[in-house]
Coordinates of C-alpha atoms in Angstrom, one line a residue:
M1 CA -52.5 -208.5 57.4
I2 CA -51.2 -206.3 54.5
K3 CA -53.6 -208.0 52.0
Y4 CA -56.4 -207.3 54.5
I5 CA -55.6 -203.6 54.8
F6 CA -55.1 -203.4 51.0
G7 CA -58.5 -205.0 50.4
I8 CA -60.2 -202.6 52.8
S9 CA -58.5 -199.6 51.1
I10 CA -59.7 -200.8 47.6
F11 CA -63.2 -201.3 49.0
L12 CA -63.3 -197.7 50.5
F13 CA -61.8 -196.1 47.4
S14 CA -64.3 -198.0 45.1
G15 CA -67.1 -196.7 47.4
L16 CA -65.9 -193.1 46.8
L17 CA -65.8 -193.7 43.0
H18 CA -69.5 -194.6 43.1
A19 CA -70.5 -191.8 45.4
Q20 CA -72.3 -188.7 44.1
V21 CA -69.9 -186.1 43.0
I22 CA -70.8 -182.4 43.5
I23 CA -68.6 -179.9 41.7
T24 CA -68.6 -176.2 42.8
I25 CA -66.6 -173.7 40.7
Q26 CA -66.5 -170.2 42.2
W27 CA -64.7 -166.9 41.8
Q28 CA -62.6 -165.6 44.7
T29 CA -64.1 -162.3 45.6
A30 CA -61.8 -159.3 45.1
G31 CA -61.7 -158.2 48.8
T32 CA -60.1 -161.5 49.9
A33 CA -56.4 -161.5 50.5
N34 CA -55.9 -158.1 48.8
S35 CA -52.9 -157.1 50.8
G36 CA -49.1 -157.3 50.6
D37 CA -47.8 -157.8 47.2
T38 CA -51.0 -159.0 45.6
I39 CA -54.1 -157.3 44.2
H40 CA -57.0 -159.5 43.3
Y41 CA -58.9 -158.4 40.2
N42 CA -61.9 -156.3 41.0
P43 CA -63.9 -155.0 38.0
E44 CA -64.9 -151.9 40.1
K45 CA -61.3 -151.0 40.9
K46 CA -58.7 -150.0 38.3
L47 CA -55.0 -150.0 38.8
S48 CA -53.1 -146.8 39.8
W49 CA -49.5 -146.0 39.3
D50 CA -49.1 -146.4 43.1
D51 CA -49.7 -150.2 42.6
F52 CA -46.5 -150.5 40.5
K53 CA -43.9 -151.1 43.2
G54 CA -41.1 -152.8 41.2
T55 CA -37.8 -151.3 40.1
P56 CA -38.0 -150.2 36.5
D57 CA -35.7 -151.9 33.9
Q58 CA -34.1 -148.9 32.3
S59 CA -32.8 -151.0 29.4
S60 CA -36.4 -152.1 28.5
V61 CA -38.2 -150.3 25.7
A62 CA -41.4 -150.6 27.8
A63 CA -42.7 -147.7 29.8
A64 CA -44.2 -150.1 32.3
I65 CA -44.6 -153.8 33.0
T66 CA -47.7 -155.5 34.5
E67 CA -47.1 -158.9 36.2
S68 CA -50.5 -160.7 36.4
G69 CA -51.8 -164.2 36.3
F70 CA -54.6 -166.4 37.5
G71 CA -54.7 -169.6 39.5
Y72 CA -57.0 -171.9 41.3
R73 CA -57.3 -173.8 44.6
V74 CA -59.1 -177.2 45.0
S75 CA -60.6 -178.6 48.2
M76 CA -62.4 -181.9 48.6
Q77 CA -64.7 -183.3 51.2
S78 CA -66.2 -186.8 51.0
N79 CA -68.2 -189.3 52.9
N80 CA -69.6 -192.7 51.7
K81 CA -72.5 -191.1 49.8
K82 CA -71.1 -187.9 48.2
T83 CA -67.9 -186.2 47.3
E84 CA -67.7 -182.4 47.1
I85 CA -65.0 -180.8 45.0
N86 CA -64.7 -177.0 45.3
I87 CA -62.6 -175.1 42.8
T88 CA -61.9 -171.5 43.6
V89 CA -60.4 -169.3 40.8
F90 CA -58.5 -166.1 41.4
C91 CA -56.8 -163.4 39.2
Y92 CA -54.0 -161.4 40.6
F93 CA -51.6 -158.5 40.0
G94 CA -48.1 -158.6 41.5
K95 CA -47.0 -155.2 42.8
M96 CA -43.3 -155.9 43.3
N97 CA -42.8 -157.4 39.8
S98 CA -44.8 -154.6 38.1
W99 CA -43.0 -151.3 37.4
V100 CA -43.2 -148.0 35.6
K101 CA -40.5 -145.6 34.6
P102 CA -41.3 -142.4 36.6
N103 CA -40.8 -140.1 33.6
L104 CA -43.3 -142.1 31.4
K105 CA -46.3 -142.2 33.7
S106 CA -49.5 -141.1 31.8
E107 CA -53.1 -142.0 31.8
Y108 CA -52.7 -143.5 28.4
A109 CA -49.9 -145.8 29.5
L110 CA -51.8 -146.7 32.7
L111 CA -54.8 -147.8 30.5
H112 CA -52.5 -149.9 28.4
E113 CA -51.2 -151.7 31.6
Q114 CA -54.8 -152.0 33.0
H115 CA -55.7 -153.8 29.9
H116 CA -52.9 -156.4 30.5
F117 CA -54.6 -157.1 33.8
D118 CA -58.0 -157.2 32.1
I119 CA -56.7 -159.7 29.5
T120 CA -55.6 -161.9 32.4
Y121 CA -59.1 -161.6 34.0
I122 CA -60.8 -162.4 30.7
N123 CA -58.8 -165.6 30.4
A124 CA -59.4 -166.5 34.0
C125 CA -63.2 -166.2 33.3
L126 CA -62.8 -168.4 30.2
F127 CA -61.1 -170.9 32.4
I128 CA -64.2 -170.9 34.7
R129 CA -66.5 -171.2 31.6
K130 CA -64.5 -174.2 30.3
L131 CA -64.5 -175.9 33.7
R132 CA -68.3 -175.5 34.0
A133 CA -68.8 -176.9 30.5
S134 CA -66.5 -179.9 31.1
H135 CA -67.5 -183.3 32.5
I136 CA -65.5 -183.4 35.7
T137 CA -65.5 -186.7 37.6
L138 CA -63.7 -187.9 40.7
Q139 CA -61.4 -189.9 38.4
N140 CA -60.5 -187.1 36.0
F141 CA -60.8 -183.9 37.9
A142 CA -57.1 -183.4 38.7
S143 CA -55.8 -184.0 35.2
L144 CA -58.8 -182.3 33.5
V145 CA -58.6 -179.2 35.6
E146 CA -54.8 -178.9 35.0
K147 CA -55.3 -179.5 31.2
I148 CA -57.9 -176.7 31.0
N149 CA -55.8 -174.4 33.1
D150 CA -52.8 -175.0 30.8
E151 CA -54.9 -174.3 27.7
C152 CA -56.3 -171.1 29.1
Y153 CA -52.9 -169.9 30.3
S154 CA -51.5 -170.5 26.8
D155 CA -54.4 -168.6 25.3
M156 CA -53.7 -165.8 27.7
G157 CA -50.0 -165.6 26.8
K158 CA -50.9 -165.5 23.1
M159 CA -53.4 -162.7 23.7
Q160 CA -50.9 -160.7 25.8
D161 CA -48.3 -161.1 23.1
D162 CA -50.7 -160.1 20.3
Y163 CA -51.8 -157.1 22.4
D164 CA -48.2 -155.8 22.9
G165 CA -47.1 -156.9 19.4
Q166 CA -49.9 -155.2 17.5
T167 CA -49.9 -152.0 19.6
K168 CA -46.1 -152.0 19.8
N169 CA -46.4 -151.8 23.6
G170 CA -49.1 -149.1 23.2
R171 CA -47.1 -146.8 20.9
V172 CA -49.4 -147.4 17.9
K173 CA -52.4 -145.3 19.1
N174 CA -54.9 -146.3 16.4
I175 CA -54.3 -150.0 17.1
Q176 CA -54.4 -149.4 20.8
L177 CA -57.9 -147.8 20.3
I178 CA -59.0 -151.0 18.5
W179 CA -57.7 -153.2 21.3
N180 CA -59.3 -150.9 24.0
K181 CA -62.7 -151.4 22.3
K182 CA -62.1 -155.2 21.9
I183 CA -61.1 -155.6 25.6
D184 CA -63.9 -153.4 26.9
Q185 CA -66.5 -155.5 24.9
Q186 CA -65.1 -158.8 26.2
L187 CA -65.2 -157.4 29.8
E188 CA -68.8 -156.4 29.3
S189 CA -69.8 -159.9 28.2
L190 CA -68.2 -161.7 31.2
I191 CA -70.1 -163.5 34.0
T192 CA -67.9 -164.9 36.7
N193 CA -70.6 -166.4 39.0

């Protein structure tokens, strides 16, 4: 009986492997799940100091800290003839882990922090671009999507570190202006859907 069930399982799985695979990669719209601790990125809405709800680390040299990241959800539906894989990508800002020292609030510092969120968004969009350019199959989708996500997250971390390192957390104003222009140009060139 076990051999019989095993044989049927292999037959059904092999049928799925030969089914048509449809991949949909989409951006989660900003209005979805924008409550509680999380703000989803919206190019039309910039951060305000009221979004920074965390407790400032007084021992830090930073005036403020932005906690942001991106992620994805995968859903799959299949029948004998086709398999649909839906990948939804989102970019978020965590209010409770983001903070500002009250005496250091300024428009200049807020723009620096907004650009941290923008860098996260830029790399989330690059993740989408790389997913769309890859050859995703039923056999490789889990490992390939994770590999591309890891690469983009690593690139984002490097870009965040370069941004803070070169601007000295925004204190070197002429370098901050260069980064402002660079980030604004990258934002202008992005297409998420």
